[in-house]
DNA sequence: AAATACGCCAACCGCAAGGGA
DNA sequence: ATCCCTTGCGGTTGGCGTATT
């Protein structure tokens, strides 16, 4: 928007998309499919960069993209996921059907970050403090690191340790859309308890490896290999504090997730 | 009514990763 | 091994609408 043209990109149109451009891009993608964005721009006759086309499609034109206000349920989920994942907007967005990373990022930067900051003193009091809480030696890695620049936000420094997913209680209500969250809650608390007993050193999560279980294995591989049960689960991501799972059911009910996170047993235990 | 301040959000940029030649 | 291209991600910017003075 209003950026200075430079170099050989002078011909590129910048700024807000008009309805005609949207129409052209939508038609082109629907007939030719996504990908090859640079060629999309040329072949569709749009004086836009491939990047711009891709962004416009993914954020606004793609079917299923939800517009409008973030619901309280979504807002709550964003807060929970941000606590676990940090500024991994794409990961967070992936758990909010129809929402884009850009939208969630904006929402966070504008409204939630302020609110969280205001609530911080209370949260810090509620969270367990680890002996080496200030010793954050995880450098920015890809999967297991927490890239958030706001170190203060990472207030629960319980290190995670991969465990066989079969260890996660399976005598709960497997049919409920909430069961995976109950299991996750149980899992996290198991980790916290174990960490308290054994000390945090044993549960350091490296950039992409679990120290002590390493072998150059990424956490996703490490856990998924542990048990065939893992086929039901996928790892969304991880921070230096936690792993976060979700079953491969694409139809997990958002309202149910939020309701769980709002419940006394779910929300407070999971967060704290 | 006009000027200014502020908040929101769409879009841009730079960088990194992955894949193919 | 290296280069190039494409894609994806997170941070930042600037335009626009609204509120305030």
mmCIF file of C-alpha atoms (C1' of nucleotides) in Angstrom:
data_model
loop_
_atom_site.group_PDB
_atom_site.id
_atom_site.type_symbol
_atom_site.label_atom_id
_atom_site.label_comp_id
_atom_site.label_asym_id
_atom_site.label_seq_id
_atom_site.Cartn_x
_atom_site.Cartn_y
_atom_site.Cartn_z
ATOM 1 C CA UNK A 1 0.000 0.000 0.000
ATOM 2 C CA UNK A 2 1.652 3.142 -1.198
ATOM 3 C CA UNK A 3 5.113 1.739 -1.200
ATOM 4 C CA UNK A 4 7.745 3.200 -3.440
ATOM 5 C CA UNK A 5 8.236 1.266 -6.634
ATOM 6 C CA UNK A 6 11.783 0.214 -7.154
ATOM 7 C CA UNK A 7 13.988 -1.425 -9.744
ATOM 8 C CA UNK A 8 12.340 -3.434 -12.462
ATOM 9 C CA UNK A 9 9.105 -3.738 -10.589
ATOM 10 C CA UNK A 10 7.904 -0.332 -11.610
ATOM 11 C CA UNK A 11 5.195 -1.864 -13.729
ATOM 12 C CA UNK A 12 3.692 -3.655 -10.771
ATOM 13 C CA UNK A 13 0.500 -2.329 -9.369
ATOM 14 C CA UNK A 14 0.431 -1.951 -5.631
ATOM 15 C CA UNK A 15 -2.089 -1.094 -3.037
ATOM 16 C CA UNK A 16 -5.634 -2.169 -2.542
ATOM 17 C CA UNK A 17 -7.184 -4.663 -4.901
ATOM 18 C CA UNK A 18 -10.247 -3.623 -6.843
ATOM 19 C CA UNK A 19 -13.257 -5.820 -7.522
ATOM 20 C CA UNK A 20 -12.210 -6.418 -11.118
ATOM 21 C CA UNK A 21 -8.816 -7.704 -10.092
ATOM 22 C CA UNK A 22 -10.428 -9.964 -7.523
ATOM 23 C CA UNK A 23 -12.702 -11.328 -10.187
ATOM 24 C CA UNK A 24 -9.861 -11.988 -12.593
ATOM 25 C CA UNK A 25 -7.746 -13.701 -9.982
ATOM 26 C CA UNK A 26 -10.621 -15.793 -8.661
ATOM 27 C CA UNK A 27 -11.560 -16.936 -12.132
ATOM 28 C CA UNK A 28 -7.997 -17.792 -13.008
ATOM 29 C CA UNK A 29 -7.302 -19.775 -9.864
ATOM 30 C CA UNK A 30 -10.581 -21.632 -10.100
ATOM 31 C CA UNK A 31 -9.872 -22.687 -13.643
ATOM 32 C CA UNK A 32 -6.148 -23.339 -13.360
ATOM 33 C CA UNK A 33 -5.644 -24.087 -9.713
ATOM 34 C CA UNK A 34 -3.346 -22.589 -7.112
ATOM 35 C CA UNK A 35 0.405 -22.354 -7.373
ATOM 36 C CA UNK A 36 2.874 -20.829 -9.806
ATOM 37 C CA UNK A 37 1.797 -17.455 -8.572
ATOM 38 C CA UNK A 38 4.220 -15.549 -10.695
ATOM 39 C CA UNK A 39 2.724 -17.075 -13.777
ATOM 40 C CA UNK A 40 -0.765 -16.503 -12.452
ATOM 41 C CA UNK A 41 -0.078 -12.804 -12.354
ATOM 42 C CA UNK A 42 1.220 -12.771 -15.903
ATOM 43 C CA UNK A 43 -1.226 -15.151 -17.504
ATOM 44 C CA UNK A 44 -4.239 -13.641 -15.838
ATOM 45 C CA UNK A 45 -3.140 -10.237 -16.998
ATOM 46 C CA UNK A 46 -2.797 -8.819 -13.544
ATOM 47 C CA UNK A 47 -0.109 -6.235 -13.028
ATOM 48 C CA UNK A 48 0.604 -7.660 -9.642
ATOM 49 C CA UNK A 49 3.477 -9.601 -8.204
ATOM 50 C CA UNK A 50 3.046 -13.294 -7.637
ATOM 51 C CA UNK A 51 3.340 -12.695 -3.962
ATOM 52 C CA UNK A 52 0.562 -10.181 -4.046
ATOM 53 C CA UNK A 53 -1.701 -12.560 -5.939
ATOM 54 C CA UNK A 54 -1.002 -15.363 -3.536
ATOM 55 C CA UNK A 55 -1.663 -13.201 -0.517
ATOM 56 C CA UNK A 56 -4.880 -11.849 -1.954
ATOM 57 C CA UNK A 57 -6.132 -15.301 -2.786
ATOM 58 C CA UNK A 58 -5.227 -16.921 0.498
ATOM 59 C CA UNK A 59 -6.426 -14.106 2.705
ATOM 60 C CA UNK A 60 -9.565 -12.961 0.947
ATOM 61 C CA UNK A 61 -10.632 -14.758 -2.159
ATOM 62 C CA UNK A 62 -10.160 -18.380 -1.292
ATOM 63 C CA UNK A 63 -13.458 -20.114 -0.579
ATOM 64 C CA UNK A 64 -13.987 -20.665 3.108
ATOM 65 C CA UNK A 65 -12.153 -17.604 4.288
ATOM 66 C CA UNK A 66 -14.197 -16.196 7.116
ATOM 67 C CA UNK A 67 -14.678 -12.473 7.337
ATOM 68 C CA UNK A 68 -15.979 -10.453 10.201
ATOM 69 C CA UNK A 69 -15.464 -10.220 13.896
ATOM 70 C CA UNK A 70 -13.550 -12.782 15.865
ATOM 71 C CA UNK A 71 -15.998 -14.602 18.074
ATOM 72 C CA UNK A 72 -15.383 -14.918 21.819
ATOM 73 C CA UNK A 73 -14.741 -18.628 21.323
ATOM 74 C CA UNK A 74 -12.158 -17.911 18.665
ATOM 75 C CA UNK A 75 -10.615 -15.165 20.739
ATOM 76 C CA UNK A 76 -10.207 -17.479 23.663
ATOM 77 C CA UNK A 77 -8.663 -20.134 21.506
ATOM 78 C CA UNK A 78 -6.240 -17.624 20.055
ATOM 79 C CA UNK A 79 -5.099 -16.647 23.520
ATOM 80 C CA UNK A 80 -4.571 -20.260 24.521
ATOM 81 C CA UNK A 81 -2.730 -21.150 21.348
ATOM 82 C CA UNK A 82 -0.576 -18.055 21.470
ATOM 83 C CA UNK A 83 0.502 -18.954 24.949
ATOM 84 C CA UNK A 84 1.639 -22.301 23.662
ATOM 85 C CA UNK A 85 2.935 -21.398 20.239
ATOM 86 C CA UNK A 86 4.008 -17.794 20.486
ATOM 87 C CA UNK A 87 3.833 -15.797 17.294
ATOM 88 C CA UNK A 88 3.331 -18.805 15.108
ATOM 89 C CA UNK A 89 0.425 -17.193 13.364
ATOM 90 C CA UNK A 90 0.125 -19.733 10.633
ATOM 91 C CA UNK A 91 -0.063 -22.551 13.140
ATOM 92 C CA UNK A 92 -2.637 -20.706 15.182
ATOM 93 C CA UNK A 93 -4.632 -19.862 12.098
ATOM 94 C CA UNK A 94 -4.565 -23.483 11.102
ATOM 95 C CA UNK A 95 -6.631 -24.309 14.137
ATOM 96 C CA UNK A 96 -9.197 -21.632 13.438
ATOM 97 C CA UNK A 97 -11.156 -22.683 10.380
ATOM 98 C CA UNK A 98 -11.572 -19.870 7.914
ATOM 99 C CA UNK A 99 -9.227 -17.496 9.661
ATOM 100 C CA UNK A 100 -5.943 -16.416 8.168
ATOM 101 C CA UNK A 101 -2.625 -15.850 9.845
ATOM 102 C CA UNK A 102 -2.722 -12.209 8.821
ATOM 103 C CA UNK A 103 -6.105 -11.677 10.385
ATOM 104 C CA UNK A 104 -5.115 -13.339 13.623
ATOM 105 C CA UNK A 105 -1.838 -11.462 13.730
ATOM 106 C CA UNK A 106 -3.643 -8.161 13.319
ATOM 107 C CA UNK A 107 -6.229 -9.116 15.870
ATOM 108 C CA UNK A 108 -3.536 -10.026 18.334
ATOM 109 C CA UNK A 109 -1.425 -6.957 17.763
ATOM 110 C CA UNK A 110 -4.359 -4.611 18.051
ATOM 111 C CA UNK A 111 -6.504 -5.923 20.799
ATOM 112 C CA UNK A 112 -5.297 -9.038 22.517
ATOM 113 C CA UNK A 113 -1.696 -8.129 23.196
ATOM 114 C CA UNK A 114 -2.837 -5.078 25.089
ATOM 115 C CA UNK A 115 -5.326 -7.034 27.100
ATOM 116 C CA UNK A 116 -2.865 -9.788 27.885
ATOM 117 C CA UNK A 117 -0.352 -7.211 29.014
ATOM 118 C CA UNK A 118 -2.906 -5.704 31.347
ATOM 119 C CA UNK A 119 -3.720 -9.121 32.759
ATOM 120 C CA UNK A 120 -0.082 -10.186 33.034
ATOM 121 C CA UNK A 121 0.490 -9.506 36.728
ATOM 122 C CA UNK A 122 -2.360 -11.842 37.622
ATOM 123 C CA UNK A 123 -1.166 -14.511 35.240
ATOM 124 C CA UNK A 124 2.365 -14.471 36.573
ATOM 125 C CA UNK A 125 1.097 -14.980 40.064
ATOM 126 C CA UNK A 126 -0.938 -17.940 38.907
ATOM 127 C CA UNK A 127 1.835 -19.645 36.989
ATOM 128 C CA UNK A 128 4.355 -21.991 38.432
ATOM 129 C CA UNK A 129 7.850 -20.568 38.454
ATOM 130 C CA UNK A 130 10.678 -22.876 37.534
ATOM 131 C CA UNK A 131 14.070 -22.621 39.227
ATOM 132 C CA UNK A 132 15.751 -21.694 35.955
ATOM 133 C CA UNK A 133 12.886 -19.713 34.592
ATOM 134 C CA UNK A 134 15.138 -16.951 33.400
ATOM 135 C CA UNK A 135 17.524 -19.270 31.707
ATOM 136 C CA UNK A 136 16.104 -19.370 28.267
ATOM 137 C CA UNK A 137 18.751 -20.971 26.159
ATOM 138 C CA UNK A 138 16.575 -21.994 23.286
ATOM 139 C CA UNK A 139 17.644 -20.175 20.221
ATOM 140 C CA UNK A 140 15.243 -19.598 17.404
ATOM 141 C CA UNK A 141 14.760 -22.862 15.649
ATOM 142 C CA UNK A 142 12.048 -24.091 13.426
ATOM 143 C CA UNK A 143 9.759 -26.478 15.099
ATOM 144 C CA UNK A 144 10.432 -26.695 18.758
ATOM 145 C CA UNK A 145 11.590 -23.241 19.524
ATOM 146 C CA UNK A 146 9.540 -20.379 20.704
ATOM 147 C CA UNK A 147 10.203 -17.467 18.416
ATOM 148 C CA UNK A 148 8.282 -14.947 20.435
ATOM 149 C CA UNK A 149 10.372 -11.901 21.106
ATOM 150 C CA UNK A 150 8.332 -11.175 24.172
ATOM 151 C CA UNK A 151 10.140 -13.365 26.650
ATOM 152 C CA UNK A 152 7.917 -12.187 29.441
ATOM 153 C CA UNK A 153 5.015 -13.884 27.791
ATOM 154 C CA UNK A 154 6.596 -17.277 28.266
ATOM 155 C CA UNK A 155 5.726 -17.460 31.857
ATOM 156 C CA UNK A 156 5.362 -21.180 32.318
ATOM 157 C CA UNK A 157 8.765 -22.702 31.758
ATOM 158 C CA UNK A 158 7.883 -26.351 32.170
ATOM 159 C CA UNK A 159 9.945 -28.270 29.679
ATOM 160 C CA UNK A 160 8.301 -31.029 27.768
ATOM 161 C CA UNK A 161 9.376 -34.554 27.182
ATOM 162 C CA UNK A 162 7.967 -36.738 24.476
ATOM 163 C CA UNK A 163 6.044 -39.687 25.729
ATOM 164 C CA UNK A 164 4.342 -42.457 23.848
ATOM 165 C CA UNK A 165 0.943 -41.260 22.923
ATOM 166 C CA UNK A 166 -0.452 -44.562 24.032
ATOM 167 C CA UNK A 167 0.344 -43.400 27.529
ATOM 168 C CA UNK A 168 -2.286 -40.800 27.178
ATOM 169 C CA UNK A 169 -5.363 -42.011 28.921
ATOM 170 C CA UNK A 170 -7.665 -43.756 26.532
ATOM 171 C CA UNK A 171 -10.376 -44.745 28.914
ATOM 172 C CA UNK A 172 -12.036 -41.404 28.497
ATOM 173 C CA UNK A 173 -14.876 -40.562 26.245
ATOM 174 C CA UNK A 174 -13.276 -41.304 22.911
ATOM 175 C CA UNK A 175 -16.346 -40.316 21.004
ATOM 176 C CA UNK A 176 -16.455 -36.829 22.358
ATOM 177 C CA UNK A 177 -14.985 -34.069 20.274
ATOM 178 C CA UNK A 178 -13.422 -32.879 23.508
ATOM 179 C CA UNK A 179 -11.629 -36.063 24.318
ATOM 180 C CA UNK A 180 -8.413 -35.020 22.658
ATOM 181 C CA UNK A 181 -8.320 -31.884 24.740
ATOM 182 C CA UNK A 182 -8.928 -33.765 27.932
ATOM 183 C CA UNK A 183 -6.126 -36.078 26.954
ATOM 184 C CA UNK A 184 -3.925 -33.176 26.109
ATOM 185 C CA UNK A 185 -4.684 -31.579 29.410
ATOM 186 C CA UNK A 186 -3.780 -34.798 31.148
ATOM 187 C CA UNK A 187 -0.652 -35.115 29.073
ATOM 188 C CA UNK A 188 0.554 -31.638 29.871
ATOM 189 C CA UNK A 189 -0.063 -32.119 33.533
ATOM 190 C CA UNK A 190 1.794 -35.386 33.444
ATOM 191 C CA UNK A 191 4.745 -33.608 31.935
ATOM 192 C CA UNK A 192 4.597 -30.845 34.477
ATOM 193 C CA UNK A 193 4.530 -33.309 37.308
ATOM 194 C CA UNK A 194 7.371 -35.334 35.898
ATOM 195 C CA UNK A 195 9.411 -32.232 35.301
ATOM 196 C CA UNK A 196 8.973 -31.140 38.863
ATOM 197 C CA UNK A 197 10.201 -34.470 40.107
ATOM 198 C CA UNK A 198 13.162 -34.909 37.797
ATOM 199 C CA UNK A 199 14.285 -31.390 37.252
ATOM 200 C CA UNK A 200 14.050 -29.345 34.135
ATOM 201 C CA UNK A 201 17.435 -30.310 32.764
ATOM 202 C CA UNK A 202 16.075 -33.598 31.533
ATOM 203 C CA UNK A 203 13.315 -31.954 29.596
ATOM 204 C CA UNK A 204 15.073 -29.360 27.570
ATOM 205 C CA UNK A 205 13.751 -29.080 24.084
ATOM 206 C CA UNK A 206 16.415 -28.159 21.614
ATOM 207 C CA UNK A 207 15.807 -26.296 18.377
ATOM 208 C CA UNK A 208 14.463 -29.348 16.694
ATOM 209 C CA UNK A 209 15.515 -32.235 18.879
ATOM 210 C CA UNK A 210 14.715 -33.568 22.240
ATOM 211 C CA UNK A 211 17.925 -33.709 24.191
ATOM 212 C CA UNK A 212 18.387 -37.204 25.457
ATOM 213 C CA UNK A 213 16.162 -38.634 22.788
ATOM 214 C CA UNK A 214 17.855 -36.792 19.991
ATOM 215 C CA UNK A 215 19.338 -38.753 17.127
ATOM 216 C CA UNK A 216 18.635 -35.751 15.011
ATOM 217 C CA UNK A 217 14.984 -36.543 15.066
ATOM 218 C CA UNK A 218 12.440 -33.838 14.858
ATOM 219 C CA UNK A 219 9.898 -33.888 17.603
ATOM 220 C CA UNK A 220 7.081 -34.698 15.237
ATOM 221 C CA UNK A 221 8.866 -37.774 13.982
ATOM 222 C CA UNK A 222 9.977 -38.814 17.412
ATOM 223 C CA UNK A 223 6.540 -38.870 18.867
ATOM 224 C CA UNK A 224 4.696 -40.129 15.887
ATOM 225 C CA UNK A 225 6.977 -43.123 15.731
ATOM 226 C CA UNK A 226 6.379 -44.046 19.333
ATOM 227 C CA UNK A 227 3.090 -45.699 18.865
ATOM 228 C CA UNK A 228 0.663 -46.554 16.146
ATOM 229 C CA UNK A 229 -1.890 -44.755 18.220
ATOM 230 C CA UNK A 230 -0.208 -41.615 17.058
ATOM 231 C CA UNK A 231 -1.877 -42.029 13.732
ATOM 232 C CA UNK A 232 -4.916 -40.508 15.327
ATOM 233 C CA UNK A 233 -2.959 -37.488 16.353
ATOM 234 C CA UNK A 234 -0.881 -34.850 14.773
ATOM 235 C CA UNK A 235 1.414 -32.345 16.328
ATOM 236 C CA UNK A 236 0.566 -28.792 15.514
ATOM 237 C CA UNK A 237 3.735 -27.409 16.926
ATOM 238 C CA UNK A 238 5.718 -26.962 20.027
ATOM 239 C CA UNK A 239 7.249 -24.357 22.170
ATOM 240 C CA UNK A 240 10.033 -24.630 24.683
ATOM 241 C CA UNK A 241 7.248 -25.286 27.150
ATOM 242 C CA UNK A 242 4.798 -27.628 25.549
ATOM 243 C CA UNK A 243 3.868 -29.761 22.660
ATOM 244 C CA UNK A 244 0.455 -29.251 21.273
ATOM 245 C CA UNK A 245 -1.555 -31.993 19.658
ATOM 246 C CA UNK A 246 -4.727 -32.306 17.787
ATOM 247 C CA UNK A 247 -6.388 -35.352 16.348
ATOM 248 C CA UNK A 248 -6.545 -35.743 12.629
ATOM 249 C CA UNK A 249 -10.276 -35.221 12.721
ATOM 250 C CA UNK A 250 -10.918 -32.193 10.599
ATOM 251 C CA UNK A 251 -14.368 -31.757 12.038
ATOM 252 C CA UNK A 252 -13.447 -30.918 15.581
ATOM 253 C CA UNK A 253 -16.095 -28.531 16.789
ATOM 254 C CA UNK A 254 -14.722 -25.093 17.495
ATOM 255 C CA UNK A 255 -17.455 -24.291 19.928
ATOM 256 C CA UNK A 256 -16.739 -27.452 21.829
ATOM 257 C CA UNK A 257 -13.055 -26.606 21.991
ATOM 258 C CA UNK A 258 -13.775 -23.167 23.298
ATOM 259 C CA UNK A 259 -16.285 -24.515 25.769
ATOM 260 C CA UNK A 260 -13.676 -26.881 27.050
ATOM 261 C CA UNK A 261 -11.114 -24.144 27.349
ATOM 262 C CA UNK A 262 -13.637 -22.038 29.195
ATOM 263 C CA UNK A 263 -14.436 -24.724 31.702
ATOM 264 C CA UNK A 264 -12.892 -24.715 35.125
ATOM 265 C CA UNK A 265 -11.201 -28.045 34.576
ATOM 266 C CA UNK A 266 -10.088 -27.377 31.068
ATOM 267 C CA UNK A 267 -9.184 -23.766 30.700
ATOM 268 C CA UNK A 268 -7.516 -23.067 34.012
ATOM 269 C CA UNK A 269 -5.646 -26.306 34.320
ATOM 270 C CA UNK A 270 -4.499 -26.215 30.745
ATOM 271 C CA UNK A 271 -3.313 -22.657 30.885
ATOM 272 C CA UNK A 272 -1.823 -22.785 34.338
ATOM 273 C "C1'" DA B 1 -16.644 22.636 10.229
ATOM 274 C "C1'" DA B 2 -11.834 21.823 10.223
ATOM 275 C "C1'" DA B 3 -7.767 19.869 12.120
ATOM 276 C "C1'" DT B 4 -5.615 16.396 14.555
ATOM 277 C "C1'" DA B 5 -5.055 11.948 16.803
ATOM 278 C "C1'" DC B 6 -5.891 7.301 16.971
ATOM 279 C "C1'" DG B 7 -7.122 2.537 15.714
ATOM 280 C "C1'" DC B 8 -7.774 -0.892 12.359
ATOM 281 C "C1'" DC B 9 -6.305 -3.729 8.771
ATOM 282 C "C1'" DA B 10 -4.828 -4.774 3.980
ATOM 283 C "C1'" DA B 11 -0.768 -5.236 1.806
ATOM 284 C "C1'" DC B 12 4.143 -4.988 1.424
ATOM 285 C "C1'" DC B 13 8.904 -6.435 2.566
ATOM 286 C "C1'" DG B 14 12.734 -9.365 3.794
ATOM 287 C "C1'" DC B 15 14.120 -13.687 4.953
ATOM 288 C "C1'" DA B 16 14.267 -18.692 5.106
ATOM 289 C "C1'" DA B 17 13.170 -23.261 3.561
ATOM 290 C "C1'" DG B 18 12.429 -26.622 0.085
ATOM 291 C "C1'" DG B 19 12.780 -28.543 -4.390
ATOM 292 C "C1'" DG B 20 14.447 -29.020 -8.964
ATOM 293 C "C1'" DA B 21 17.916 -28.315 -12.558
ATOM 294 C "C1'" DA C 1 27.614 -28.495 -4.350
ATOM 295 C "C1'" DT C 2 25.535 -24.605 -6.201
ATOM 296 C "C1'" DC C 3 22.156 -21.772 -8.146
ATOM 297 C "C1'" DC C 4 17.554 -20.382 -9.075
ATOM 298 C "C1'" DC C 5 12.752 -20.332 -8.378
ATOM 299 C "C1'" DT C 6 8.693 -20.775 -5.648
ATOM 300 C "C1'" DT C 7 6.355 -20.709 -1.531
ATOM 301 C "C1'" DG C 8 5.452 -19.545 3.171
ATOM 302 C "C1'" DC C 9 6.089 -16.903 7.332
ATOM 303 C "C1'" DG C 10 6.392 -13.038 10.525
ATOM 304 C "C1'" DG C 11 7.224 -8.130 11.037
ATOM 305 C "C1'" DT C 12 6.168 -3.677 9.488
ATOM 306 C "C1'" DT C 13 4.041 0.048 6.989
ATOM 307 C "C1'" DG C 14 0.805 3.284 5.307
ATOM 308 C "C1'" DG C 15 -4.029 4.405 3.892
ATOM 309 C "C1'" DC C 16 -8.447 5.082 5.540
ATOM 310 C "C1'" DG C 17 -12.236 5.661 8.670
ATOM 311 C "C1'" DT C 18 -13.630 7.306 13.091
ATOM 312 C "C1'" DA C 19 -13.233 9.836 17.338
ATOM 313 C "C1'" DT C 20 -11.787 13.768 19.633
ATOM 314 C "C1'" DT C 21 -10.491 18.529 20.161
#
